[in-house]
Coordinates of C-alpha atoms and ligand atoms in Angstrom, one line a residue:
M1036 CA 60.5 107.7 117.5
I1037 CA 59.9 111.1 118.8
R1038 CA 56.1 111.6 118.7
R1039 CA 55.3 108.3 120.5
P1040 CA 51.8 107.8 119.0
P1041 CA 49.5 105.8 121.1
V1042 CA 49.4 102.1 120.3
I1043 CA 47.1 99.2 121.1
L1044 CA 48.9 95.9 120.5
A1045 CA 46.9 92.8 119.7
Y1046 CA 48.2 89.4 120.8
H1047 CA 46.5 86.0 121.2
G1048 CA 48.8 83.5 123.1
L1049 CA 52.4 83.3 124.2
A1050 CA 53.9 80.1 123.1
R1051 CA 56.7 78.8 120.9
V1052 CA 54.9 77.0 118.1
A1053 CA 56.1 75.8 114.7
R1054 CA 55.2 78.1 111.9
T1055 CA 53.6 75.2 110.0
D1056 CA 51.2 74.7 112.9
D1057 CA 50.4 78.4 113.2
P1058 CA 50.6 80.0 109.8
T1059 CA 48.7 83.2 110.9
S1060 CA 51.1 83.6 113.9
L1061 CA 48.5 83.5 116.7
M1062 CA 51.1 82.5 119.1
V1063 CA 54.1 84.7 119.8
P1064 CA 57.1 83.3 121.7
P1065 CA 57.1 84.7 125.3
E1066 CA 60.6 86.2 124.9
E1067 CA 59.4 88.1 121.8
F1068 CA 56.6 89.6 123.8
V1069 CA 59.0 90.7 126.5
A1070 CA 61.3 92.2 123.8
H1071 CA 58.3 94.2 122.4
V1072 CA 57.4 95.6 125.8
R1073 CA 61.0 96.4 126.6
R1074 CA 61.4 98.3 123.3
L1075 CA 58.4 100.4 124.0
K1076 CA 59.6 101.1 127.6
R1077 CA 62.9 102.3 126.2
L1078 CA 60.9 104.7 124.0
G1079 CA 59.2 106.0 127.1
Y1080 CA 55.8 104.4 126.6
R1081 CA 53.5 103.9 129.6
F1082 CA 51.1 101.0 129.8
V1083 CA 47.4 101.2 130.7
H1084 CA 44.4 98.9 130.7
Q1085 CA 42.1 99.2 127.7
R1086 CA 39.4 100.9 129.8
E1087 CA 41.8 103.6 130.9
L1088 CA 43.0 104.3 127.4
A1089 CA 39.3 104.6 126.4
R1090 CA 38.5 106.9 129.3
R1091 CA 41.3 109.3 128.3
L1092 CA 40.3 109.2 124.7
T1093 CA 36.6 109.9 125.5
A1094 CA 37.7 112.7 127.9
G1095 CA 39.8 114.3 125.2
E1096 CA 43.0 113.8 127.1
S1097 CA 46.3 113.2 125.3
L1098 CA 47.1 109.6 124.5
A1099 CA 50.7 110.2 123.4
G1100 CA 53.1 107.7 124.8
L1101 CA 50.4 105.3 125.9
C1102 CA 50.2 101.6 125.1
S1103 CA 47.4 99.1 125.8
L1104 CA 48.5 95.4 125.6
T1105 CA 45.6 93.2 124.6
F1106 CA 45.1 89.5 124.2
D1107 CA 42.2 87.9 122.4
D1108 CA 40.5 84.6 123.0
G1109 CA 42.0 83.8 126.5
S1110 CA 44.3 80.8 125.7
V1111 CA 45.6 79.0 128.8
D1112 CA 49.0 80.6 128.6
N1113 CA 47.3 83.8 129.5
V1114 CA 47.0 82.3 133.0
E1115 CA 50.1 80.1 133.0
V1116 CA 52.7 82.4 131.4
L1117 CA 51.4 85.9 131.1
P1118 CA 51.0 86.9 134.8
G1119 CA 54.6 86.3 135.6
L1120 CA 55.8 88.3 132.5
L1121 CA 53.5 91.2 133.4
D1122 CA 55.0 91.2 137.0
E1123 CA 58.5 91.1 135.6
L1124 CA 57.8 93.9 133.2
D1125 CA 55.5 95.8 135.6
V1126 CA 52.8 96.4 133.0
P1127 CA 49.0 95.7 132.8
A1128 CA 47.1 93.9 130.1
T1129 CA 43.6 93.4 128.9
V1130 CA 42.3 89.9 127.9
F1131 CA 39.2 89.5 125.7
V1132 CA 37.4 86.2 126.3
C1133 CA 34.3 84.3 125.0
P1134 CA 32.3 83.2 128.0
G1135 CA 30.7 80.4 125.9
L1136 CA 34.0 78.8 125.0
L1137 CA 35.7 78.5 128.4
G1138 CA 37.9 75.4 128.7
R1139 CA 37.5 74.4 125.1
P1140 CA 40.5 73.4 122.9
Y1141 CA 42.0 76.4 121.1
P1142 CA 39.8 76.4 118.0
W1143 CA 42.4 77.6 115.5
L1144 CA 45.4 75.5 116.3
P1145 CA 46.1 71.8 115.7
G1146 CA 44.9 69.7 118.6
H1147 CA 48.2 67.9 119.0
L1148 CA 49.6 71.2 120.4
G1149 CA 47.4 70.7 123.4
I1150 CA 46.6 74.4 123.6
R1151 CA 43.2 75.3 125.1
L1152 CA 41.2 78.2 126.3
M1153 CA 41.1 79.2 130.0
D1154 CA 38.4 77.4 131.9
R1155 CA 36.1 79.2 134.4
D1156 CA 38.3 78.9 137.4
E1157 CA 41.4 80.0 135.5
L1158 CA 39.5 83.0 134.2
L1159 CA 38.5 83.9 137.8
T1160 CA 42.2 83.6 138.8
V1161 CA 43.3 86.0 136.1
A1162 CA 40.4 88.4 136.9
A1163 CA 41.4 88.6 140.5
N1164 CA 44.9 89.8 139.5
P1165 CA 44.9 93.6 139.4
R1166 CA 47.3 93.5 136.4
F1167 CA 44.4 92.2 134.3
E1168 CA 41.3 93.7 132.8
I1169 CA 38.8 91.3 131.3
G1170 CA 36.8 92.3 128.2
S1171 CA 34.3 90.5 126.0
H1172 CA 35.0 88.9 122.7
T1173 CA 31.3 87.8 122.1
N1174 CA 29.8 84.6 123.6
E1175 CA 31.3 82.2 121.1
H1176 CA 33.5 84.2 118.8
M1177 CA 30.6 85.3 116.6
L1178 CA 31.7 87.3 113.6
L1179 CA 30.0 90.6 113.4
G1180 CA 31.1 91.8 109.9
D1181 CA 27.5 91.6 108.6
A1182 CA 25.6 92.1 111.8
T1183 CA 22.6 94.4 112.0
E1184 CA 22.5 96.8 114.9
E1185 CA 20.1 94.6 116.8
E1186 CA 22.1 91.4 116.2
A1187 CA 25.3 93.1 117.3
Y1188 CA 23.6 94.7 120.3
A1189 CA 22.1 91.4 121.5
E1190 CA 25.5 89.6 121.2
M1191 CA 27.5 92.3 122.8
R1192 CA 25.1 92.9 125.6
S1193 CA 24.5 89.2 126.4
S1194 CA 28.2 88.4 126.5
R1195 CA 28.9 91.4 128.7
E1196 CA 26.2 90.4 131.2
R1197 CA 27.4 86.8 131.2
L1198 CA 30.9 87.9 132.0
E1199 CA 29.8 90.4 134.6
D1200 CA 27.7 87.7 136.3
L1201 CA 30.7 85.4 136.3
L1202 CA 33.3 87.9 137.4
G1203 CA 31.2 90.1 139.7
R1204 CA 32.5 93.3 138.2
E1205 CA 31.8 95.6 135.3
V1206 CA 33.0 94.7 131.8
V1207 CA 33.5 97.8 129.6
S1208 CA 35.9 96.7 126.8
F1209 CA 35.1 94.7 123.7
A1210 CA 37.1 93.2 120.9
Y1211 CA 35.5 92.3 117.6
P1212 CA 36.3 88.7 116.7
K1213 CA 38.7 88.6 113.7
G1214 CA 38.5 92.4 113.9
L1215 CA 35.3 92.4 111.8
Y1216 CA 32.6 94.9 112.4
S1217 CA 29.7 96.1 110.4
P1218 CA 28.8 99.9 110.3
A1219 CA 26.0 99.0 112.8
C1220 CA 28.5 97.7 115.4
P1221 CA 30.0 100.9 116.9
P1222 CA 26.6 102.3 117.9
A1223 CA 25.6 98.9 119.2
A1224 CA 28.7 98.6 121.3
R1225 CA 28.0 101.9 122.9
R1226 CA 24.4 101.0 123.6
A1227 CA 25.4 97.6 125.0
G1228 CA 27.4 99.4 127.7
Y1229 CA 31.0 99.3 126.5
T1230 CA 33.3 102.3 126.6
S1231 CA 35.5 101.0 123.8
A1232 CA 35.7 98.3 121.1
V1233 CA 38.9 97.3 119.3
T1234 CA 39.4 95.9 115.9
T1235 CA 42.5 94.5 114.1
G1236 CA 44.1 94.2 110.7
M1237 CA 44.1 97.3 108.7
R1238 CA 40.7 98.3 110.1
G1239 CA 39.8 101.0 112.6
H1240 CA 41.0 104.4 113.6
W1241 CA 41.2 106.4 116.8
R1242 CA 37.5 106.4 117.7
P1243 CA 36.3 104.6 120.8
F1244 CA 34.1 101.9 119.2
A1245 CA 36.4 100.9 116.3
L1246 CA 39.9 101.4 117.7
Q1247 CA 42.8 100.2 115.6
R1248 CA 45.3 97.7 116.9
E1249 CA 48.6 96.5 115.6
S1250 CA 49.4 92.8 115.7
P1251 CA 53.0 91.9 116.4
D1252 CA 54.0 88.9 114.4
A1253 CA 56.2 86.1 115.8
L1254 CA 58.6 86.8 113.0
D1255 CA 58.6 90.6 113.2
G1256 CA 62.1 92.0 113.4
P1257 CA 62.8 95.3 115.3
V1258 CA 62.3 97.3 112.1
T1259 CA 58.9 96.0 111.3
F1260 CA 57.8 96.2 115.0
Y1261 CA 58.8 99.9 115.1
L1262 CA 56.9 100.6 111.9
K1263 CA 53.8 98.9 113.3
V1264 CA 54.0 100.8 116.6
G1265 CA 54.5 104.1 114.7
G1266 CA 51.4 103.4 112.6
V1267 CA 53.7 103.6 109.6
F1268 CA 53.4 99.9 108.7
R1269 CA 49.7 100.2 107.8
R1270 CA 50.4 103.2 105.6
V1271 CA 53.3 101.8 103.7
R1272 CA 52.9 98.1 104.0
D1273 CA 52.9 97.4 100.3
R1274 CA 55.5 99.9 99.3
A1275 CA 58.9 98.8 98.0
V1276 CA 61.0 99.8 101.0
V1277 CA 58.9 97.7 103.4
R1278 CA 58.8 94.8 101.1
L1279 CA 62.6 95.0 100.8
V1280 CA 63.0 95.0 104.6
R1281 CA 60.6 92.0 105.0
D1282 CA 62.3 90.1 102.2
V1283 CA 65.8 90.7 103.4
T1284 CA 65.1 89.8 107.1
R1285 CA 62.5 87.1 106.7
P1286 CA 64.9 84.2 105.6
V1287 CA 67.0 84.9 108.7
R1288 CA 63.9 84.9 111.0
H1289 CA 62.5 81.8 109.3
R1290 CA 65.7 80.0 110.0
A1291 CA 65.5 81.0 113.6
A1292 CA 61.9 79.9 113.8
R1293 CA 62.7 76.6 112.2
A1294 CA 65.6 76.0 114.7
S1295 CA 63.2 76.6 117.5
S1296 CA 60.4 74.5 116.0
A1297 CA 62.1 71.2 116.9
A1298 CA 62.1 72.3 120.6
A1299 CA 58.4 73.3 120.2
Q1300 CA 57.5 69.9 118.8
H1301 CA 59.3 68.3 121.6
D1302 CA 57.4 70.3 124.1
A1303 CA 54.1 69.6 122.3
R1304 CA 54.7 65.9 122.6
L1305 CA 55.1 66.3 126.4
A1306 CA 52.0 68.4 126.7
P1307 CA 48.9 66.8 128.1
A1308 CA 46.3 65.5 125.6
P1309 CA 43.7 68.1 124.8
R1310 CA 40.4 67.8 126.7
R1311 CA 37.5 66.7 124.6
Y1312 CA 34.5 69.0 124.0
P1313 CA 31.8 69.2 121.3
A1314 CA 32.8 71.4 118.4
P1315 CA 32.0 75.0 119.2
N1316 CA 29.3 76.7 117.2
R1317 CA 29.6 79.7 114.9
L1318 CA 33.3 80.0 115.2
G1319 CA 35.0 82.3 112.8
D1320 CA 38.5 82.3 111.5
P1321 CA 41.4 83.0 113.7
R1322 CA 41.9 86.5 115.2
Ligands
LIG858 ZN1 39.5 86.0 118.6

């Protein structure tokens, strides 16, 4: 890749989980994440927090060769696994959390995996680490796809203030749960005090309050990963050549995933039982 277009990568957690337990690939094996970052480093990418990428975008500075690594939801591996990998790779990351869900079981994975969201103290530990920026993901993962401007503003402002009270610092980055945002959301995000808001899926563009992100999949091979980083994947996703690459490489990757799933299930059996909490309200789908 010669142009090195800017890229914001959207992850959730880093864990080796059987595909049958995680069909939407919320969890990516830690070694895959490391491989993604190393590929980008070989291409000459530099890594910045989301707030710095937004600052440069708003200032009209070049974003070429910049990557923002983002993690949604704040699963517990973000405090147990991610800090060591960021140190090893010498890169920063931005974690988007829901202050109303801290410590709950991860809502979109089977309970037997024992994966939960960071609790308050764990979030404070991560926030004290300069490698991390903490952003808001609404109070309780409220979906904003149909929100009016007042609804979106109230949710975005209250979750920002709640996090700022908890962390004792400014929160300026926001991630739309499931990447969904109504036309009223971008102006509401600006009014609520953010400097950027990120989406996911095929949504968004390079404007501060509906920024596009690419979601690396646990089964992405190098070709698909490069297409995503280059922004090519979203343009040609359904064209024949990409379908061919996916169809040819997927069986091999599925076999590799199946081989590792036995180990994952073994690890899951050893994991502590999930802590019990009342079912969270107003939860959307994954992502
Ligand atoms: Zn989410």
